[in-house]
Amino acid sequence: MKQSTKDHISGYLYISPFFIIFGVFGLFPIIFTAYISFHKWNILGTKEFVGFNNYQLLFTDPLFWKALGNTFSIWFISTLPQLFLALIFAFILNSALLKGKEFFRLAVFLPNITSVVAVAIIFGAIFGEHYGILNYLLSFIGVEPINWKASYLGTHIAISAMVMWRWTGYNTIIYLSALQSIPKDLYEAATIDGANKMQQFFYITIPMIRPMVIFTVILSTIGGMQIFAEPLMFSGNGGGALDQGLTMTLYLYEEAFVRNSFGYSSAIAWVLFLIIVLFSLVNLYVTNRIKSAE
Amino acid sequence: MVKKFGVQKLVLLLFSVMLLFGAAACSSNNTSSDEKESGGKTKLTIWIWPNMGIEKQIEQYAKDNNIEVDIQTSEFEDVHSNLTTALAAGSGAPDISAIEVKGIDKMKANPDHFHNLLDLGAEDVKGDYLDWKWQQALTADGKHLLGLPTDIGPQAMAYRADVFEQAGLPTDREEVAALFNTWDDYLKVGEQIKAKTGKALIDSPNGAYTVLEGQGDEKYYDKDGNIIVQDNAQIKKAYDFAMEIIDKDLTAGFEQFSSEWGTGMLNGDYATILAPAWMMTSMKATAPDASGKWDMTLLPEGSGNWGGSFLTIPKQSKNAEEAYKLIEWLLSPEQQLVTFKESGNFPSTPGIYDSEEIQSFTSEYFNNAPVGKIYAEAAQNVKPIIEGPESIQVEQIIGDAITRVKDGQAKPDASWDKAMEQLERELAR
């Protein structure tokens, strides 16, 4: 064997682990899911080919639309304030005035490594109707106990609170690194040119960190579309009596592992995938538009 | 040379990594249950959920019979879904798995995934068990038995003596039982409790629904397997009763098994819980500090069954005979008695209901009430009920309908209609 051939082979071998693992755990499940989605299958019995029936059912299924609506509602309530807050935190952490920066940086990131199930249990207790601390605090200003778990808005707010608590710090750290990568000279030059703090913020800081903002928006979008553990723990099986906590992934899980309709569940998985792609593209388009509007 | 050697070594290393992956993928077919020879001992893997109260006995049996057991506890729902997945995958199932009464009907559609216990000698112990319970694990043709019965869920009523006293009601067990001859009496007592103490009669209207539906002759399916939810008068009665509780504001509005429910249990926010036998364990675990504050008596209008399980041997088990020996021993009347004393889960073997040990068994948690005697009496009143393949789903849909009304999100009739629409849609799929 020629040395150059050997070098080629060794090169491919170097990169092969990723492709092998991706093939086994990534590609195969994706293709198999697509195959299953054309069948009626409860995984114990035999598969029955039903063509596009599952997809047809899906588009006339009110629960699916409800799950879609809930997912977007929770995403919207959680993402916007979250990113806004993260930006503010990042500014505070970046300011020269703050003492004990290391401590606060760690503290702000800490929620992110907490187990999501633990978060859901604690927030479940906070938002409890009878013994929840939130209702207890509200009682001081004369508000009657609110049954957070019973309404759409209450449930969505509670779940969004969990998402925000857990991910704000994560985004803060990303923004912070973006802020720190802005060269100091720019600010110095601007100061010499007579730009005030506000002008510096809008004409230097914001444009410089825009790529990171786009990055966090896309990440939060994908994360928000896949939200699962929080609604499961907070609203219980099926997302509650009004399906107020039913999200796309929770619906997918219910269909597969509670009702054993694996074909239908696979169809949901594929539609969810397409929605995420579509939504990410829309996001990208919008954020790019803002960029080029400069 | 050195370089060449390096490349060869690397190629070798990468190939071994790939082989390892390949091997891992292939060997997953037989890693599951046949870990027979671990030091010459047979090893049995057992899947159960918390509070079944049989761990200690299983360990004792393993010690006495020189076998090894691996007891894996997961949440109730997870045991069922894991088992389904393992059966479908063709590997990973345990030697013994618990399945709840509503889950066994689903499995009966695919009996081939389980060893037929009749072939392993179960016919000999048939006489030990309640007939209706035995039938639940038997396929329609009567030829394949999927599991041996563990406990059953006869129902009684737990009540707070202190709340009754505050309301000016008798607190003695016999006298409390005499207060409630019918469910209407129960509501009247509830109104008195509400008026005098401001406390609720019951933890959750859903609990009342489940108890009342269990008092009928039929539930969701008739004996031919047809859905009869709409036409079953007992279900209508149970639903209407739950609605009345909500309408009269006699419920504390807790969600059963939530953490707040436990706090309410400790504080006495509600005067009664309609409790199947296994609820005793659940209450002790949820509100241990309420020990001695609760008491126990019989229900109005008979009893009913809520829950209860089976131990099955999946076909994947290579140690079916050893596994069968274990469950036959574990679920014998003598051992079910031990389980009952340990955890409160009530035996499925009627032969011992009249035994001195059950009749004289009291529970400190329930103010030394003779819970053995009470549940034995309740068990005699249980009517055999047919569960169907989609029972869990039906139960959830109606439960949601009740919760909607409880939360003020819907009117009783509209909520019921919505539930029936949902049922039709889901069963059509």
XYZ file of C-alpha atoms in Angstrom:
723
model
C 0.000 0.000 0.000
C 1.289 3.436 -0.882
C 2.041 5.825 1.921
C -0.381 8.417 0.513
C -3.220 5.864 0.486
C -2.465 5.014 4.061
C -2.541 8.661 4.963
C -5.948 8.998 3.321
C -7.306 6.019 5.199
C -5.974 7.211 8.495
C -7.537 10.605 7.850
C -10.958 9.094 7.372
C -10.475 6.877 10.381
C -9.723 9.930 12.479
C -13.054 11.483 11.639
C -15.013 8.213 11.551
C -16.145 8.058 15.209
C -18.436 11.034 14.728
C -20.041 9.580 11.614
C -20.465 6.157 13.144
C -22.061 7.546 16.280
C -24.181 9.993 14.304
C -25.292 7.195 11.986
C -26.329 4.914 14.815
C -27.855 7.437 17.210
C -28.784 10.286 14.858
C -29.515 9.305 11.308
C -31.039 5.892 11.874
C -33.653 7.096 14.407
C -34.595 9.990 12.113
C -35.167 7.721 9.133
C -36.880 5.077 11.218
C -39.209 7.724 12.666
C -40.167 8.779 9.164
C -40.856 5.159 8.255
C -42.953 4.577 11.380
C -44.989 7.721 10.764
C -46.672 6.007 7.810
C -47.842 3.129 9.968
C -50.299 2.398 12.694
C -48.255 0.694 15.375
C -48.591 0.137 19.124
C -45.066 -1.368 19.204
C -46.229 -4.716 20.583
C -48.371 -5.736 17.640
C -47.580 -5.644 13.932
C -47.199 -2.484 11.870
C -50.038 -1.611 9.580
C -49.295 0.684 6.639
C -51.664 3.662 6.579
C -49.966 6.072 4.174
C -50.439 9.732 5.055
C -53.319 8.945 7.384
C -51.414 9.956 10.525
C -50.559 13.326 9.025
C -54.138 13.837 7.932
C -55.361 13.064 11.439
C -52.789 15.420 12.848
C -54.000 18.451 10.940
C -57.590 17.904 12.039
C -56.626 17.133 15.637
C -57.625 20.001 17.957
C -55.137 18.801 20.579
C -52.291 19.223 18.133
C -53.240 22.812 17.406
C -53.663 23.482 21.087
C -50.216 22.059 21.769
C -48.782 24.209 19.010
C -50.448 27.315 20.442
C -49.260 26.544 23.964
C -45.707 25.989 22.792
C -45.574 29.325 21.013
C -47.254 31.138 23.879
C -44.766 29.766 26.408
C -41.885 30.479 24.071
C -43.008 34.053 23.598
C -43.621 34.756 27.289
C -40.279 33.294 28.298
C -37.871 34.316 25.547
C -38.421 38.051 25.193
C -38.080 39.063 28.856
C -35.345 36.491 29.290
C -33.079 37.925 26.623
C -33.814 41.463 27.717
C -32.967 40.642 31.335
C -29.826 38.814 30.262
C -28.640 41.892 28.430
C -29.174 44.065 31.503
C -27.372 41.570 33.745
C -24.507 41.393 31.299
C -24.141 45.169 31.412
C -24.102 45.216 35.190
C -21.566 42.400 35.327
C -19.437 44.155 32.759
C -19.473 47.544 34.464
C -16.303 48.688 36.124
C -18.186 49.706 39.260
C -19.307 46.252 40.365
C -17.346 44.603 43.172
C -17.008 40.811 43.459
C -17.565 40.147 39.757
C -16.455 36.512 39.912
C -19.036 35.707 42.546
C -21.903 37.273 40.618
C -20.851 35.672 37.362
C -20.922 32.273 38.996
C -24.174 33.033 40.789
C -25.938 34.090 37.626
C -24.913 30.916 35.829
C -25.673 28.517 38.678
C -29.408 27.988 37.938
C -28.484 26.573 34.546
C -26.833 23.483 36.002
C -29.755 22.704 38.308
C -31.737 19.598 37.386
C -34.818 20.651 35.461
C -36.973 18.238 37.436
C -35.867 19.831 40.701
C -36.676 23.250 39.241
C -40.135 22.082 38.221
C -40.880 20.640 41.656
C -39.759 23.803 43.462
C -41.703 26.073 41.112
C -44.684 23.757 41.430
C -44.563 24.442 45.163
C -44.100 28.180 44.658
C -47.137 28.361 42.361
C -49.294 26.100 44.554
C -52.861 27.268 45.091
C -53.224 26.442 48.779
C -49.743 26.530 50.258
C -47.777 28.259 47.513
C -45.445 31.033 48.596
C -46.510 33.270 45.717
C -50.161 33.264 46.754
C -49.043 33.814 50.340
C -47.123 36.933 49.316
C -50.013 38.116 47.160
C -52.347 37.782 50.127
C -50.527 40.712 51.784
C -51.702 43.024 49.041
C -55.194 41.619 49.268
C -55.174 39.281 46.282
C -57.323 36.172 46.550
C -55.453 32.843 46.084
C -54.926 32.187 42.395
C -55.131 28.654 41.031
C -52.152 28.986 38.720
C -52.352 25.414 37.538
C -55.952 25.734 36.400
C -55.731 28.439 33.741
C -53.870 28.874 30.487
C -52.246 32.136 31.475
C -51.269 30.991 34.967
C -49.701 27.796 33.672
C -47.867 29.546 30.882
C -46.528 32.178 33.253
C -45.340 29.544 35.719
C -43.612 27.470 33.049
C -42.053 30.576 31.522
C -40.795 31.562 34.962
C -38.976 28.239 35.204
C -37.447 28.690 31.777
C -36.364 32.214 32.595
C -34.916 31.264 35.954
C -32.859 28.550 34.362
C -31.686 30.190 31.133
C -31.289 33.903 31.839
C -27.867 33.361 33.393
C -26.749 31.271 30.463
C -27.583 34.045 28.015
C -26.042 36.603 30.358
C -22.699 34.843 30.135
C -22.902 34.766 26.342
C -23.706 38.499 26.188
C -20.993 39.220 28.704
C -18.367 37.566 26.560
C -19.651 39.549 23.590
C -19.429 42.785 25.539
C -15.904 42.040 26.648
C -14.769 41.401 23.098
C -15.646 44.960 22.040
C -12.388 46.880 21.757
C -12.034 49.651 24.343
C -10.584 51.956 21.667
C -13.980 52.323 20.049
C -15.444 53.807 23.212
C -12.400 56.017 23.743
C -12.596 57.306 20.198
C -16.322 57.936 20.577
C -15.771 59.791 23.829
C -13.195 62.013 22.155
C -15.644 62.645 19.322
C -18.166 63.783 21.913
C -20.624 60.867 21.894
C -22.518 60.427 25.154
C -23.114 57.085 26.924
C -26.482 56.601 25.284
C -25.118 57.165 21.805
C -22.213 54.841 22.556
C -24.659 52.153 23.584
C -26.772 52.386 20.442
C -24.020 52.958 17.900
C -21.235 50.784 19.299
C -22.494 48.194 21.776
C -25.650 47.025 20.043
C -24.135 46.595 16.562
C -21.110 44.827 18.011
C -23.058 42.192 19.914
C -25.719 41.625 17.247
C -24.278 38.271 16.078
C -24.551 36.977 19.648
C -28.132 38.217 19.913
C -29.011 36.301 16.762
C -27.302 33.235 18.181
C -29.244 33.385 21.454
C -32.529 33.995 19.669
C -32.050 30.898 17.507
C -31.001 28.806 20.509
C -33.970 29.951 22.591
C -36.258 29.221 19.679
C -35.092 25.643 19.335
C -35.120 25.166 23.110
C -38.548 26.741 23.421
C -40.059 24.509 20.742
C -38.789 21.446 22.568
C -39.918 22.369 26.067
C -40.949 19.208 27.869
C -39.947 18.489 31.460
C -41.329 21.704 32.942
C -44.895 21.285 31.609
C -44.854 17.561 32.404
C -43.914 18.160 36.016
C -46.099 21.226 36.458
C -49.297 20.178 34.712
C -49.021 16.425 35.027
C -50.132 13.785 32.570
C -51.743 15.171 29.457
C -50.939 18.765 30.347
C -53.861 19.323 32.728
C -57.631 19.286 32.506
C -57.792 22.035 29.885
C -54.612 20.791 28.209
C -53.256 24.143 29.312
C -49.723 22.783 29.730
C -49.716 20.517 26.699
C -46.720 21.361 24.533
C -45.657 19.745 21.266
C -43.065 17.457 22.794
C -45.335 16.571 25.699
C -48.052 15.610 23.225
C -45.542 13.530 21.304
C -44.512 11.770 24.510
C -48.120 11.171 25.555
C -49.032 9.633 22.229
C -46.017 7.349 22.230
C -45.570 6.263 25.794
C -48.989 6.674 27.373
C -51.284 5.814 24.457
C -48.778 3.689 22.540
C -49.686 5.240 19.173
C -46.152 5.217 17.875
C -47.077 5.925 14.275
C -49.032 9.019 15.202
C -46.328 10.134 17.573
C -43.704 9.800 14.836
C -45.827 11.982 12.592
C -45.876 14.621 15.347
C -42.106 14.370 15.639
C -41.643 15.084 11.944
C -44.089 17.960 11.885
C -42.363 19.385 14.954
C -39.038 19.120 13.161
C -40.376 20.983 10.129
C -41.914 23.672 12.334
C -38.596 24.247 14.089
C -36.784 24.534 10.771
C -39.398 26.914 9.409
C -39.485 29.014 12.533
C -35.709 29.228 12.710
C -35.614 30.406 9.104
C -38.197 33.087 9.840
C -36.141 34.172 12.822
C -32.989 34.297 10.777
C -34.740 36.309 8.081
C -36.121 38.818 10.565
C -32.844 39.256 12.433
C -30.968 39.632 9.149
C -33.448 42.232 7.979
C -32.776 44.246 11.114
C -29.079 43.951 10.414
C -29.271 45.128 6.808
C -31.689 47.932 7.694
C -28.735 49.658 9.351
C 9.627 3.219 10.580
C 8.519 4.907 13.686
C 5.889 6.825 11.796
C 4.597 3.747 10.033
C 4.343 1.860 13.275
C 2.383 4.748 14.724
C -0.150 4.712 11.930
C -0.609 0.967 12.132
C -1.161 1.127 15.834
C -3.676 3.893 15.386
C -5.542 2.023 12.680
C -5.659 -0.965 14.951
C -6.949 1.142 17.802
C -9.675 2.720 15.695
C -10.744 -0.631 14.358
C -11.029 -1.978 17.849
C -13.163 1.021 18.804
C -15.417 0.339 15.844
C -15.593 -3.326 16.669
C -16.515 -2.441 20.202
C -19.387 -0.316 18.934
C -20.461 -3.064 16.599
C -20.272 -5.590 19.374
C -22.221 -3.378 21.737
C -24.936 -2.960 19.121
C -25.191 -6.699 18.521
C -24.910 -7.856 22.066
C -27.819 -5.734 23.220
C -29.976 -8.688 22.263
C -28.783 -10.801 25.091
C -27.588 -8.520 27.834
C -30.976 -8.474 29.437
C -32.270 -11.181 31.641
C -30.071 -14.177 31.198
C -27.227 -13.143 33.406
C -27.532 -16.598 34.721
C -24.092 -17.406 35.944
C -22.950 -14.732 38.309
C -20.926 -16.747 40.719
C -23.014 -19.836 40.037
C -26.174 -18.175 41.308
C -29.308 -17.542 39.294
C -29.997 -13.847 39.055
C -33.535 -12.529 38.768
C -34.242 -8.971 37.730
C -37.474 -7.605 39.158
C -39.297 -4.400 38.220
C -41.651 -2.864 40.757
C -42.753 0.614 41.848
C -42.442 2.250 45.270
C -44.744 1.235 48.134
C -45.517 -2.247 46.863
C -44.082 -3.424 50.154
C -42.513 -6.636 48.895
C -38.792 -5.794 48.692
C -37.841 -7.261 52.048
C -39.578 -10.543 51.371
C -37.960 -10.879 47.977
C -34.561 -10.329 49.533
C -35.322 -12.847 52.241
C -36.367 -15.401 49.629
C -33.187 -14.809 47.647
C -31.109 -15.407 50.753
C -32.952 -18.574 51.714
C -32.841 -20.040 48.212
C -29.331 -19.009 47.301
C -30.271 -16.888 44.307
C -29.480 -13.311 43.481
C -32.130 -10.667 42.930
C -31.878 -7.242 41.384
C -34.905 -5.220 42.424
C -35.336 -2.134 40.244
C -37.840 0.410 41.456
C -39.218 3.101 39.166
C -42.291 5.274 39.147
C -45.586 3.571 38.472
C -46.051 4.852 34.902
C -42.417 4.234 34.044
C -42.554 0.554 34.948
C -45.336 0.095 32.413
C -43.821 2.140 29.616
C -40.354 0.658 30.146
C -41.814 -2.810 29.989
C -43.716 -2.041 26.800
C -40.560 -0.671 25.220
C -38.465 -3.637 26.309
C -41.020 -6.119 25.003
C -41.162 -4.346 21.665
C -37.388 -4.084 21.411
C -37.048 -7.782 22.114
C -34.537 -7.227 24.869
C -34.140 -5.586 28.222
C -37.228 -6.939 29.944
C -36.818 -8.226 33.502
C -37.509 -11.728 34.779
C -40.446 -10.475 36.805
C -42.421 -7.284 36.294
C -45.324 -5.818 38.192
C -48.270 -4.671 36.075
C -51.256 -2.792 37.404
C -54.812 -3.985 36.823
C -55.520 -1.386 34.144
C -52.241 -2.167 32.403
C -52.772 -5.910 32.266
C -55.689 -5.562 29.881
C -53.474 -3.883 27.329
C -50.919 -6.655 27.660
C -53.587 -9.306 27.244
C -53.847 -8.275 23.610
C -50.322 -9.634 23.153
C -50.051 -12.613 25.509
C -47.145 -14.075 23.555
C -44.825 -11.624 25.229
C -45.366 -13.385 28.542
C -44.761 -16.833 29.900
C -48.009 -18.683 30.430
C -48.140 -19.183 34.170
C -50.603 -22.038 33.707
C -47.761 -23.977 32.082
C -45.559 -23.259 35.057
C -48.015 -24.713 37.551
C -50.286 -21.803 38.429
C -53.380 -23.991 38.112
C -52.481 -25.552 41.483
C -52.782 -22.276 43.362
C -55.871 -20.963 41.555
C -58.057 -21.729 44.563
C -56.053 -19.367 46.751
C -57.089 -16.243 44.865
C -60.232 -14.214 44.349
C -61.839 -15.516 41.193
C -62.538 -12.109 39.603
C -58.988 -11.027 40.223
C -57.673 -14.235 38.659
C -59.860 -13.682 35.594
C -58.368 -10.241 35.044
C -54.983 -11.731 34.148
C -56.445 -14.538 32.061
C -56.906 -14.183 28.292
C -60.427 -14.366 26.909
C -60.008 -17.974 25.784
C -58.941 -18.895 29.316
C -55.742 -20.534 28.163
C -53.044 -18.016 28.964
C -52.443 -16.570 32.423
C -50.201 -13.512 32.355
C -49.703 -12.897 36.050
C -50.411 -13.874 39.632
C -52.428 -11.343 41.655
C -50.703 -9.236 44.275
C -52.941 -6.953 46.283
C -56.462 -5.688 45.665
C -57.868 -2.249 46.446
C -61.015 -2.578 48.570
C -62.186 0.811 49.734
C -62.972 2.365 53.063
C -63.048 5.887 54.427
C -60.345 7.625 56.388
C -61.582 10.524 58.500
C -60.213 13.169 60.854
C -61.676 12.662 64.293
C -60.612 16.164 65.401
C -62.488 17.827 62.549
C -65.570 15.731 63.265
C -65.403 16.775 66.893
C -65.155 20.472 66.016
C -68.210 20.053 63.827
C -70.153 18.577 66.744
C -70.268 15.128 65.191
C -69.524 11.788 66.813
C -65.947 10.622 66.475
C -66.289 6.960 67.347
C -65.806 4.614 64.379
C -69.103 2.781 64.764
C -71.047 5.983 65.232
C -69.343 7.635 62.272
C -70.189 4.645 60.112
C -73.801 4.952 61.272
C -73.876 8.574 60.081
C -73.387 7.507 56.497
C -75.848 5.018 55.132
C -76.063 6.631 51.749
C -73.959 9.090 49.794
C -76.658 11.693 50.439
C -76.005 11.312 54.157
C -72.362 11.843 53.430
C -73.127 15.168 51.733
C -75.329 16.271 54.622
C -72.547 15.593 57.094
C -70.267 17.538 54.796
C -72.550 20.545 54.902
C -72.529 20.450 58.683
C -68.725 20.272 58.752
C -68.501 23.180 56.352
C -70.944 25.276 58.353
C -69.351 24.595 61.730
C -65.643 24.512 60.904
C -65.283 25.956 57.424
C -63.321 22.867 56.457
C -63.907 20.705 53.441
C -65.547 17.305 53.468
C -63.234 15.642 50.998
C -59.775 16.144 49.491
C -60.843 15.989 45.862
C -64.045 15.311 43.921
C -62.020 13.015 41.650
C -61.482 10.649 44.568
C -65.228 10.463 45.154
C -65.835 9.769 41.483
C -63.369 6.894 41.417
C -64.936 5.302 44.476
C -68.513 5.578 43.251
C -67.818 4.233 39.792
C -66.178 1.231 41.464
C -69.365 0.425 43.347
C -71.276 -0.520 40.227
C -71.479 -3.829 38.415
C -69.815 -2.441 35.326
C -67.433 0.370 34.560
C -66.365 1.431 31.068
C -66.700 -1.856 29.219
C -69.362 -4.557 29.215
C -68.365 -8.187 29.310
C -68.187 -8.363 25.521
C -65.663 -5.554 25.422
C -67.984 -2.799 24.185
C -67.542 0.729 25.510
C -70.520 1.636 27.690
C -69.400 4.904 29.306
C -72.400 6.871 28.000
C -75.023 4.322 29.011
C -73.696 3.199 32.363
C -75.951 4.673 35.067
C -73.316 4.143 37.751
C -70.842 6.363 35.905
C -73.496 9.044 35.546
C -74.180 8.750 39.261
C -70.489 8.994 40.132
C -70.016 12.029 37.895
C -73.116 13.769 39.220
C -71.984 13.095 42.764
C -68.622 14.709 42.072
C -70.508 17.678 40.577
C -72.644 17.964 43.693
C -69.564 18.034 45.906
C -68.180 20.869 43.820
C -71.512 22.699 43.671
C -71.939 22.582 47.462
C -68.312 23.656 47.886
C -67.457 20.607 49.972
C -64.109 19.868 48.336
C -60.756 21.209 49.424
C -59.770 21.312 45.779
C -56.503 19.455 46.141
C -55.054 17.363 43.406
C -54.590 13.859 44.773
C -50.979 12.783 45.361
C -49.667 16.342 44.974
C -47.438 17.805 47.663
C -50.088 20.297 48.706
C -52.512 17.427 49.162
C -50.051 16.060 51.731
C -49.882 19.354 53.610
C -53.667 19.439 53.687
C -53.666 15.880 54.974
C -51.406 16.876 57.825
C -53.311 20.044 58.691
C -56.740 18.490 58.475
C -57.987 20.776 55.701
C -60.428 18.064 54.704
C -62.381 15.701 56.911
C -62.346 12.511 54.838
C -60.400 10.637 52.202
C -62.052 7.765 50.392
C -59.226 5.303 50.619
C -58.441 1.980 48.986
C -56.187 -0.207 51.121
C -52.979 0.838 49.389
C -53.791 4.454 50.187
C -52.745 3.713 53.770
C -49.136 3.366 52.652
C -49.465 6.425 50.492
C -50.838 8.504 53.380
C -48.125 7.358 55.761
C -45.498 8.305 53.194
C -47.134 11.627 52.288
C -47.979 12.940 55.750
C -46.065 10.897 58.334
C -46.581 13.542 61.012
C -50.349 13.123 60.864
C -49.997 9.769 62.604
C -52.837 9.141 65.058
C -54.958 11.985 63.690
C -56.729 9.938 61.065
C -59.189 7.180 61.791
C -60.879 4.625 59.571
C -64.372 3.336 58.929
C -66.502 1.804 56.166
C -67.938 3.592 53.136
C -71.609 4.255 52.459
C -73.316 1.945 49.936
C -70.806 -0.878 49.834
C -67.218 -0.899 48.712
C -65.492 -1.174 45.348
C -62.072 -1.910 44.025
C -59.471 0.652 43.062
C -56.172 -0.628 41.789
C -54.213 -3.726 42.622
C -51.547 -5.432 40.589
C -50.058 -8.582 39.127
C -46.591 -10.040 38.903
C -45.792 -11.309 35.434
C -42.897 -13.150 33.796
C -42.000 -11.664 30.397
C -41.162 -14.172 27.682
C -37.636 -12.786 27.488
C -36.834 -14.236 30.890
C -34.547 -17.216 30.622
C -35.211 -18.140 34.230
C -38.956 -18.538 34.063
C -39.105 -21.474 36.455
C -37.017 -19.814 39.118
C -39.046 -16.634 38.659
C -42.299 -18.523 38.963
C -41.151 -20.206 42.165
C -40.378 -16.808 43.597
C -43.732 -15.223 42.776
C -45.699 -18.286 43.799
C -44.041 -18.071 47.190
C -44.262 -14.299 47.413
C -47.960 -14.176 46.532
C -49.002 -17.125 48.674
C -51.582 -16.285 51.349
C -48.975 -16.451 54.121
C -46.630 -14.018 52.431
C -49.425 -11.652 51.344
C -50.305 -11.467 55.006
C -46.753 -10.374 55.760
C -46.979 -7.754 53.001
C -50.258 -6.473 54.384
C -48.803 -6.048 57.842
C -45.740 -4.388 56.415
C -47.404 -1.954 54.032
C -51.192 -2.158 54.191
C -51.617 -3.528 50.682
C -54.566 -5.860 50.992
C -54.193 -9.564 50.063
C -55.896 -11.055 47.015
C -56.277 -14.383 48.829
C -59.728 -14.540 50.493
C -58.838 -17.586 52.569
C -57.063 -15.463 55.129
C -59.596 -12.642 55.439
C -61.148 -14.250 58.494
C -57.841 -15.161 60.074
C -57.063 -13.884 63.510
C -54.046 -12.007 62.212
C -56.028 -9.884 59.765
C -59.044 -9.434 61.990
C -56.958 -8.196 64.904
C -54.583 -6.052 62.872
C -54.647 -2.401 63.862
C -52.779 0.615 62.567
C -51.232 3.212 64.796
C -51.390 5.804 62.025
C -55.163 5.431 61.950
C -55.606 5.854 65.678
C -55.355 2.090 66.227
C -58.366 1.416 64.027
C -58.829 -2.286 63.202
C -57.913 -1.687 59.572
C -57.523 -5.414 58.894
C -61.124 -6.056 59.893
C -62.413 -3.000 58.043
C -60.718 -3.799 54.752
C -61.592 -7.493 55.030
C -65.223 -6.481 55.286
C -64.823 -4.027 52.423
C -63.200 -6.747 50.328
C -66.259 -8.979 50.740
C -68.336 -6.159 49.258
C -66.192 -5.671 46.190
C -68.014 -6.508 42.994
C -65.993 -8.049 40.179
C -65.300 -5.345 37.624
C -64.198 -5.668 34.042
C -61.412 -3.320 33.083
C -60.868 -2.771 29.386
C -57.885 -2.070 27.186
C -58.346 1.717 27.254
C -59.486 2.107 30.864
C -56.617 4.389 31.786
C -57.478 6.752 28.963
C -61.181 6.843 29.778
C -60.401 7.455 33.428
C -58.096 10.341 32.553
C -60.620 11.977 30.237
C -63.424 11.897 32.805
C -61.012 12.950 35.547
C -60.107 16.000 33.479
C -63.781 16.777 32.993
C -64.259 16.861 36.770
C -61.142 18.973 37.299
C -62.367 21.516 34.742
C -65.558 22.016 36.710
C -63.701 22.081 40.027
C -61.418 24.817 38.719
C -64.388 26.830 37.506
C -63.328 26.456 33.877
C -66.479 24.702 32.659
C -70.083 23.881 33.543
C -70.884 20.258 34.468
C -72.872 19.347 31.362
C -70.578 21.088 28.911
C -67.552 19.503 30.519
C -69.116 16.047 30.239
C -70.013 16.580 26.587
C -66.510 17.721 25.862
C -65.117 14.612 27.538
C -67.356 12.352 25.462
C -66.271 14.076 22.261
C -62.662 13.618 23.230
C -63.256 9.971 24.080
C -64.842 9.305 20.715
C -61.974 10.974 18.910
C -59.269 9.134 20.801
C -60.831 5.727 20.555
C -61.368 6.170 16.833
C -57.663 6.483 16.297
